[in-house]
PDB file of C-alpha atoms in Angstrom:
ATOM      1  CA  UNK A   1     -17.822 -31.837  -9.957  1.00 49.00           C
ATOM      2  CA  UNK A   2     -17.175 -30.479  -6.805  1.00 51.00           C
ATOM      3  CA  UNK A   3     -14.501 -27.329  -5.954  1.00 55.00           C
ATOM      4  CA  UNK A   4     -12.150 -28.801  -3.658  1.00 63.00           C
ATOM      5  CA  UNK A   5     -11.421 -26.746  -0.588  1.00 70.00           C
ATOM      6  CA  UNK A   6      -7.506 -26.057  -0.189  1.00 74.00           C
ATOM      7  CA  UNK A   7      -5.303 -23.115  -0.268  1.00 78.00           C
ATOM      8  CA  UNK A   8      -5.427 -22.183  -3.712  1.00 82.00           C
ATOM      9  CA  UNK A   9      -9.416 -21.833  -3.890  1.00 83.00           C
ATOM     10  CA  UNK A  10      -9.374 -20.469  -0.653  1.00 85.00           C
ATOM     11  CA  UNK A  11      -6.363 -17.786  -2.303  1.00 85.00           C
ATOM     12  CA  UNK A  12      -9.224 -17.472  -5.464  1.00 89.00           C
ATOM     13  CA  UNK A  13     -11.848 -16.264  -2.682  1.00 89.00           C
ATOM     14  CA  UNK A  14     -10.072 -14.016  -0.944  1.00 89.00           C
ATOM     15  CA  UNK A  15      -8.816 -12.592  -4.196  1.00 89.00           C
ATOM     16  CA  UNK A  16     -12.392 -12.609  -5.258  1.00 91.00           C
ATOM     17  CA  UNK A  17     -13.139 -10.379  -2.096  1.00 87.00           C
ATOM     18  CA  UNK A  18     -10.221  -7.986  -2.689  1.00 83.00           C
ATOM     19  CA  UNK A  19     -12.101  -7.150  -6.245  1.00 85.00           C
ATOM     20  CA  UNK A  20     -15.288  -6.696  -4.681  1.00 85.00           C
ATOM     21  CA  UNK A  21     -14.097  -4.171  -1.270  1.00 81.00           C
ATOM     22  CA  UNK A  22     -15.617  -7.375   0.524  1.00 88.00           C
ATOM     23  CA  UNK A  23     -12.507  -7.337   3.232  1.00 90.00           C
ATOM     24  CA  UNK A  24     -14.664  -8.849   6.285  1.00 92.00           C
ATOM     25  CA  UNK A  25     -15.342 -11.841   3.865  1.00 92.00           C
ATOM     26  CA  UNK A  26     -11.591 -12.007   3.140  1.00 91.00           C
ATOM     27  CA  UNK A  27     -10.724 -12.525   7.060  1.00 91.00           C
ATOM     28  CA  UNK A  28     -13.186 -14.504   7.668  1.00 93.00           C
ATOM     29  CA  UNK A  29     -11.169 -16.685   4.602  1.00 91.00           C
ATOM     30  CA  UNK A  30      -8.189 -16.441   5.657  1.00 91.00           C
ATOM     31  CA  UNK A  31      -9.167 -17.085   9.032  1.00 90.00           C
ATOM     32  CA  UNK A  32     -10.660 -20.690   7.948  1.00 89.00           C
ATOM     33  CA  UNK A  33      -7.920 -21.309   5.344  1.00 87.00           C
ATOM     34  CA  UNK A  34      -5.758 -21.426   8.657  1.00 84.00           C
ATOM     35  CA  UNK A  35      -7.906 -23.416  10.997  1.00 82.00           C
ATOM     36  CA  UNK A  36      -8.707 -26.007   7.849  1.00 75.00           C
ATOM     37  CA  UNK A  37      -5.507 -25.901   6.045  1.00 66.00           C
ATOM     38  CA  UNK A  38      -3.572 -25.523   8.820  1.00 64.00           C
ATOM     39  CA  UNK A  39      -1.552 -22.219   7.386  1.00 76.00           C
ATOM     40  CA  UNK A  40      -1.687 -19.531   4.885  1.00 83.00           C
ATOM     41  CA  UNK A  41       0.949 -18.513   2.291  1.00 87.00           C
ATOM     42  CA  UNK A  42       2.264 -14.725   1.367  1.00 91.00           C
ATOM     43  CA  UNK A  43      -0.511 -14.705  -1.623  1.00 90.00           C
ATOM     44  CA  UNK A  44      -3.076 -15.607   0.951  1.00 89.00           C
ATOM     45  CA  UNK A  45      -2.264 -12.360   3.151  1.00 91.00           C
ATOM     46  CA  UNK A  46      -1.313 -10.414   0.045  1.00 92.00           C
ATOM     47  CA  UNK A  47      -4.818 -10.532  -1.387  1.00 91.00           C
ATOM     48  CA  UNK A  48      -6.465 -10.267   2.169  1.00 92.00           C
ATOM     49  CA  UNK A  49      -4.194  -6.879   2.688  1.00 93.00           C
ATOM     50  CA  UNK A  50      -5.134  -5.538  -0.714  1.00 92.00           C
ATOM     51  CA  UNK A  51      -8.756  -6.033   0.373  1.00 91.00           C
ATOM     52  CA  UNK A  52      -8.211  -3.779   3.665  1.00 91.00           C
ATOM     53  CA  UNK A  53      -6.434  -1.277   1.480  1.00 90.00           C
ATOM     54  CA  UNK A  54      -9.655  -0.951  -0.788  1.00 83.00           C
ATOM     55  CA  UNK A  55     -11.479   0.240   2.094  1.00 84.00           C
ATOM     56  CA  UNK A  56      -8.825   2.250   4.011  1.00 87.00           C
ATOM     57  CA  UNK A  57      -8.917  -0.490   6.602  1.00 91.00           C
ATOM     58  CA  UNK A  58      -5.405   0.105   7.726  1.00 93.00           C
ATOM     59  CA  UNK A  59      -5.655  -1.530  11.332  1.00 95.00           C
ATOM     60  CA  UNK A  60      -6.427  -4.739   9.701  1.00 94.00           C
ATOM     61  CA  UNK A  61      -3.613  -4.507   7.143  1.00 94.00           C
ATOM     62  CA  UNK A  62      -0.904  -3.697   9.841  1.00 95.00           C
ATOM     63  CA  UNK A  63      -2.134  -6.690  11.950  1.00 95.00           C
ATOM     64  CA  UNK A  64      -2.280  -9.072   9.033  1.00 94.00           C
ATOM     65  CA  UNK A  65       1.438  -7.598   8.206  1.00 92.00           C
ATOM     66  CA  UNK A  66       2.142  -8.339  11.232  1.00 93.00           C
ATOM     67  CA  UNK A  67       1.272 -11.944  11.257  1.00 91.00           C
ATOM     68  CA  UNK A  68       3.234 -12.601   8.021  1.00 90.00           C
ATOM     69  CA  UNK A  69       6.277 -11.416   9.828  1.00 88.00           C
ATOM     70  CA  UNK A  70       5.771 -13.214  12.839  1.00 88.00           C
ATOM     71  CA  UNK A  71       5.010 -16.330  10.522  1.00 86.00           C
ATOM     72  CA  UNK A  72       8.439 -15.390   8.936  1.00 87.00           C
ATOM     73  CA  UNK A  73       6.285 -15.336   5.053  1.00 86.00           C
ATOM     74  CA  UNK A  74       8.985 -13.059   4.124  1.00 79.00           C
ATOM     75  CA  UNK A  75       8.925  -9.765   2.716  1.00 73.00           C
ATOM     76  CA  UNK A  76       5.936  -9.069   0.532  1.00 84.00           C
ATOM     77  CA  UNK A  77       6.282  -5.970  -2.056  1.00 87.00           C
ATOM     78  CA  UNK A  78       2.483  -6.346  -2.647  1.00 89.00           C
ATOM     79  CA  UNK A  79       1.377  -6.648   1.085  1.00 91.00           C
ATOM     80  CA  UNK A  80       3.789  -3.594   1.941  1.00 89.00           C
ATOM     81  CA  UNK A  81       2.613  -2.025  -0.949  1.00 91.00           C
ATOM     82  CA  UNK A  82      -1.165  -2.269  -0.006  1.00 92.00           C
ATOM     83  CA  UNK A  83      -0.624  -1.838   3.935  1.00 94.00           C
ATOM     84  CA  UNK A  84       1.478   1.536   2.684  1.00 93.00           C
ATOM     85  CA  UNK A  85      -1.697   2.467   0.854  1.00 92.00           C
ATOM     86  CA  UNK A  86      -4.762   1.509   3.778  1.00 93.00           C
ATOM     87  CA  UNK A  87      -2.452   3.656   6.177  1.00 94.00           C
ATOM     88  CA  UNK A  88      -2.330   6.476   3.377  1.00 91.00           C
ATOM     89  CA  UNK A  89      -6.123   6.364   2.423  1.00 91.00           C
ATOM     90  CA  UNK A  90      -6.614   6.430   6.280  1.00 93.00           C
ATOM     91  CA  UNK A  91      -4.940   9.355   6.970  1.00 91.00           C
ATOM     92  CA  UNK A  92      -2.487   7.722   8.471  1.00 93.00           C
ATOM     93  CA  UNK A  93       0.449   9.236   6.679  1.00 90.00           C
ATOM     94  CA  UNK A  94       3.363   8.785   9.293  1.00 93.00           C
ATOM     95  CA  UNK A  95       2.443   4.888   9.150  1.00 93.00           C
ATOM     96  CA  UNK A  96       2.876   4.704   5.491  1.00 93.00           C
ATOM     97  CA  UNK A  97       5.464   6.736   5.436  1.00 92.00           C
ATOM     98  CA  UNK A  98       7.105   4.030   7.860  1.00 91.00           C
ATOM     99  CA  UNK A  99       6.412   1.340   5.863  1.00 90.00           C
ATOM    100  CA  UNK A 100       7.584   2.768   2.396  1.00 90.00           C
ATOM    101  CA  UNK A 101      11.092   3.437   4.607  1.00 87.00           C
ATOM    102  CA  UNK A 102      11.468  -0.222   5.865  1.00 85.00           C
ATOM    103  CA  UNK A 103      10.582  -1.140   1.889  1.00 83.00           C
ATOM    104  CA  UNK A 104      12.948   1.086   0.086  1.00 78.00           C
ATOM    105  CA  UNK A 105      15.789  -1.028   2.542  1.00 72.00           C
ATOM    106  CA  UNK A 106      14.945  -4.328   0.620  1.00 63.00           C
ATOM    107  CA  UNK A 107      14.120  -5.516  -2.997  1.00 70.00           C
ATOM    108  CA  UNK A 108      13.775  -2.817  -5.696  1.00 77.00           C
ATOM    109  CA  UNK A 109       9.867  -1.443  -5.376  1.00 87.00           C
ATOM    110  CA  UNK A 110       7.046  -1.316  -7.679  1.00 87.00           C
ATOM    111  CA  UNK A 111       5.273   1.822  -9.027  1.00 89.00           C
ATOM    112  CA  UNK A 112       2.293   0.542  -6.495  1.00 88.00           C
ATOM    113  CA  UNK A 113       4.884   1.568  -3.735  1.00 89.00           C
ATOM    114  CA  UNK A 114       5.396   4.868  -4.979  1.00 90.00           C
ATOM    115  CA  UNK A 115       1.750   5.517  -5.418  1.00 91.00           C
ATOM    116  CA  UNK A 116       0.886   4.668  -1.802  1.00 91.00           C
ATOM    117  CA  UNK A 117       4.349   6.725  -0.346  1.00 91.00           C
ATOM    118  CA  UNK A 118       3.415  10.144  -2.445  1.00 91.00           C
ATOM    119  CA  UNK A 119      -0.623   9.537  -1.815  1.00 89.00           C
ATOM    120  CA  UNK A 120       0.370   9.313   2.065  1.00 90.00           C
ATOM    121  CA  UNK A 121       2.732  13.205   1.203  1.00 87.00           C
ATOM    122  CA  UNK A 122      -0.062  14.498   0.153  1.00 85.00           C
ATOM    123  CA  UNK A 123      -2.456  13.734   2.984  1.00 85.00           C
ATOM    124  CA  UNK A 124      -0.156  14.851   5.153  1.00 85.00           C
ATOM    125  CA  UNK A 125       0.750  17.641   3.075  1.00 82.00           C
ATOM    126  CA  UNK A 126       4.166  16.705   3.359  1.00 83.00           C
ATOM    127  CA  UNK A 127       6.029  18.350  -0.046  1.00 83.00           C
ATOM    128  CA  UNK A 128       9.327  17.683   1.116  1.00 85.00           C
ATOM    129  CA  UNK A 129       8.559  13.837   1.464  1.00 87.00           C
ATOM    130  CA  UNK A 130       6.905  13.930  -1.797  1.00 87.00           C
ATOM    131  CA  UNK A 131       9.896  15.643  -3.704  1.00 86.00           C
ATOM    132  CA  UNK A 132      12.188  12.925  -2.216  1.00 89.00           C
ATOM    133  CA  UNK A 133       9.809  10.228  -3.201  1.00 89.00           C
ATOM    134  CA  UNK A 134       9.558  11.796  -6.509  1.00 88.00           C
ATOM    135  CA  UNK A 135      13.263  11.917  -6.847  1.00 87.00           C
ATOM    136  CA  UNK A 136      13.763   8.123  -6.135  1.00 88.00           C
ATOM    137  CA  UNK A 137      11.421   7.199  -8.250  1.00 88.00           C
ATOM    138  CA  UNK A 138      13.314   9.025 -11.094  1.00 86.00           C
ATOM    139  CA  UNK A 139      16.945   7.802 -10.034  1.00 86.00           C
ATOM    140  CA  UNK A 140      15.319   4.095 -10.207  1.00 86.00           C
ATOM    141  CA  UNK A 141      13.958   4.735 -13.153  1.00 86.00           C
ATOM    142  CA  UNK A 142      10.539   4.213 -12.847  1.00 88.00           C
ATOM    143  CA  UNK A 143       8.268   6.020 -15.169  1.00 87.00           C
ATOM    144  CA  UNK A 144       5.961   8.261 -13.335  1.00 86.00           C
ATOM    145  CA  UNK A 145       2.084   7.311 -13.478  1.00 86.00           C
ATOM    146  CA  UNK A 146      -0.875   9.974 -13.860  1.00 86.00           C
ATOM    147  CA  UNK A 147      -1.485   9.252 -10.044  1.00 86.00           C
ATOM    148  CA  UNK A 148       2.082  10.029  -9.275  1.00 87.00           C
ATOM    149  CA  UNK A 149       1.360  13.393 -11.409  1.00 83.00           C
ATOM    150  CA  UNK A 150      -1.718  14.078  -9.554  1.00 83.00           C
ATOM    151  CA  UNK A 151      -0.373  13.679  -6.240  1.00 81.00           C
ATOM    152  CA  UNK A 152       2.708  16.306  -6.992  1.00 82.00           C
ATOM    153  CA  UNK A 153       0.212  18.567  -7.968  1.00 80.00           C
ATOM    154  CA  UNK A 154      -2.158  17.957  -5.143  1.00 77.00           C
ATOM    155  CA  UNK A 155       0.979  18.483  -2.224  1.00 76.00           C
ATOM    156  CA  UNK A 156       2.014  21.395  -3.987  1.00 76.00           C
ATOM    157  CA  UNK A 157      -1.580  23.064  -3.611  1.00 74.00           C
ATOM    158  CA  UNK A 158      -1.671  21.718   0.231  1.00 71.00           C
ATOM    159  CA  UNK A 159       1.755  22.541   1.196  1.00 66.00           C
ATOM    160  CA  UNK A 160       0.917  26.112   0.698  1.00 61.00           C
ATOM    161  CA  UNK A 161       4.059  26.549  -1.095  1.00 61.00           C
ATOM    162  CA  UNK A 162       2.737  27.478  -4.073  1.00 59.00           C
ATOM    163  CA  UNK A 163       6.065  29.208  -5.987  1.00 64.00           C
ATOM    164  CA  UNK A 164       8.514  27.065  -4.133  1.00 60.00           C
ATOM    165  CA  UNK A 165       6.907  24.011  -4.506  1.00 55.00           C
ATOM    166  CA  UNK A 166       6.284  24.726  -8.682  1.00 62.00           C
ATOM    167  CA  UNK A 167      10.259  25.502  -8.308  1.00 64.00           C
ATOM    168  CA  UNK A 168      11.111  22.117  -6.958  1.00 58.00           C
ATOM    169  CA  UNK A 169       9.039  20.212  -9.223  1.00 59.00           C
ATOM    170  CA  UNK A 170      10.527  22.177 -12.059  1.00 63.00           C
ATOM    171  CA  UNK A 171      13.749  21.340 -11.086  1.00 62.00           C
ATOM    172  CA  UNK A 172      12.948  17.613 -11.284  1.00 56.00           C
ATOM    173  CA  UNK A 173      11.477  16.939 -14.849  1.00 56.00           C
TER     174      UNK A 173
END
């Protein structure tokens, strides 16, 4: 028996790729899950996103975002999510910061969201972004992660703020 070629085993591949850091493979997917199927869906981009972030490949994740909005997919938690992260694991801290921003607008967000927003505060050793991010987190009542622990530590030891920085996160437990 023969696997038939449509959007869901093309969605299985690309997912496939995302688990293996394989994101060329996944655009090269997506890319013929358009030209044979004649469009992808938001899980399609999703997983192909999620692949980029695995490898910091945050060019490719804001172009693929990019193309979901344009192809009016709608708003993606995981897709933002994993662009949010790339940009973060990149470096690219103001980016993700941007895209946490535009997220925290819409639909309640995932601990995944968080994760990426306080990663990208600590690369750019912003504590005062962290603390905020922190505090939302709390007031929607999501309970913190070991990453999200390990970040606060790791802004407060780049911030330079050493006593202050202890003080805030004091403040907020």
């Amino acid at each position: 028996k023969s696997l038939e070629r449509n959007a869901v085993s093309f969605n299985a591949a690309i997912s496939a790729c995302e688990k293996r850091g394989q994101w060329q493979v996944a655009l090269v997917l997506l890319n013929q899950l358009q030209t044979e199927e004649s469009s992808a869906d938001v899980i399609s981009y999703s997983a192909c996103i999620s692949a980029c972030q695995e490898e910091a490949e945050w060019k490719h994740a804001l172009q693929l975002l990019q193309a979901m909005r344009s192809q009016d997919l709608g708003l993606s938690l995981v897709a933002y999510s994993a662009a949010c992260s790339a940009c973060a694991k990149a470096f690219q801290w103001q980016r993700a910061l941007s895209l946490f921003s535009a997220l925290r607008g819409g639909q309640p967000l995932s601990l995944a969201s968080y994760d990426a927003a306080l990663e990208a505060s600590v690369r750019g050793r912003r504590l005062q972004s962290a603390v905020e991010i922190f505090g939302q987190m709390q007031r929607d009542a999501l309970e913190p992660d070991s990453f999200v622990y390990e970040c606060m530590v790791g802004v407060c030891e780049k911030s330079f703020q050493g006593e202050q920085a202890r003080a805030r996160l004091m403040d907020l437990e």
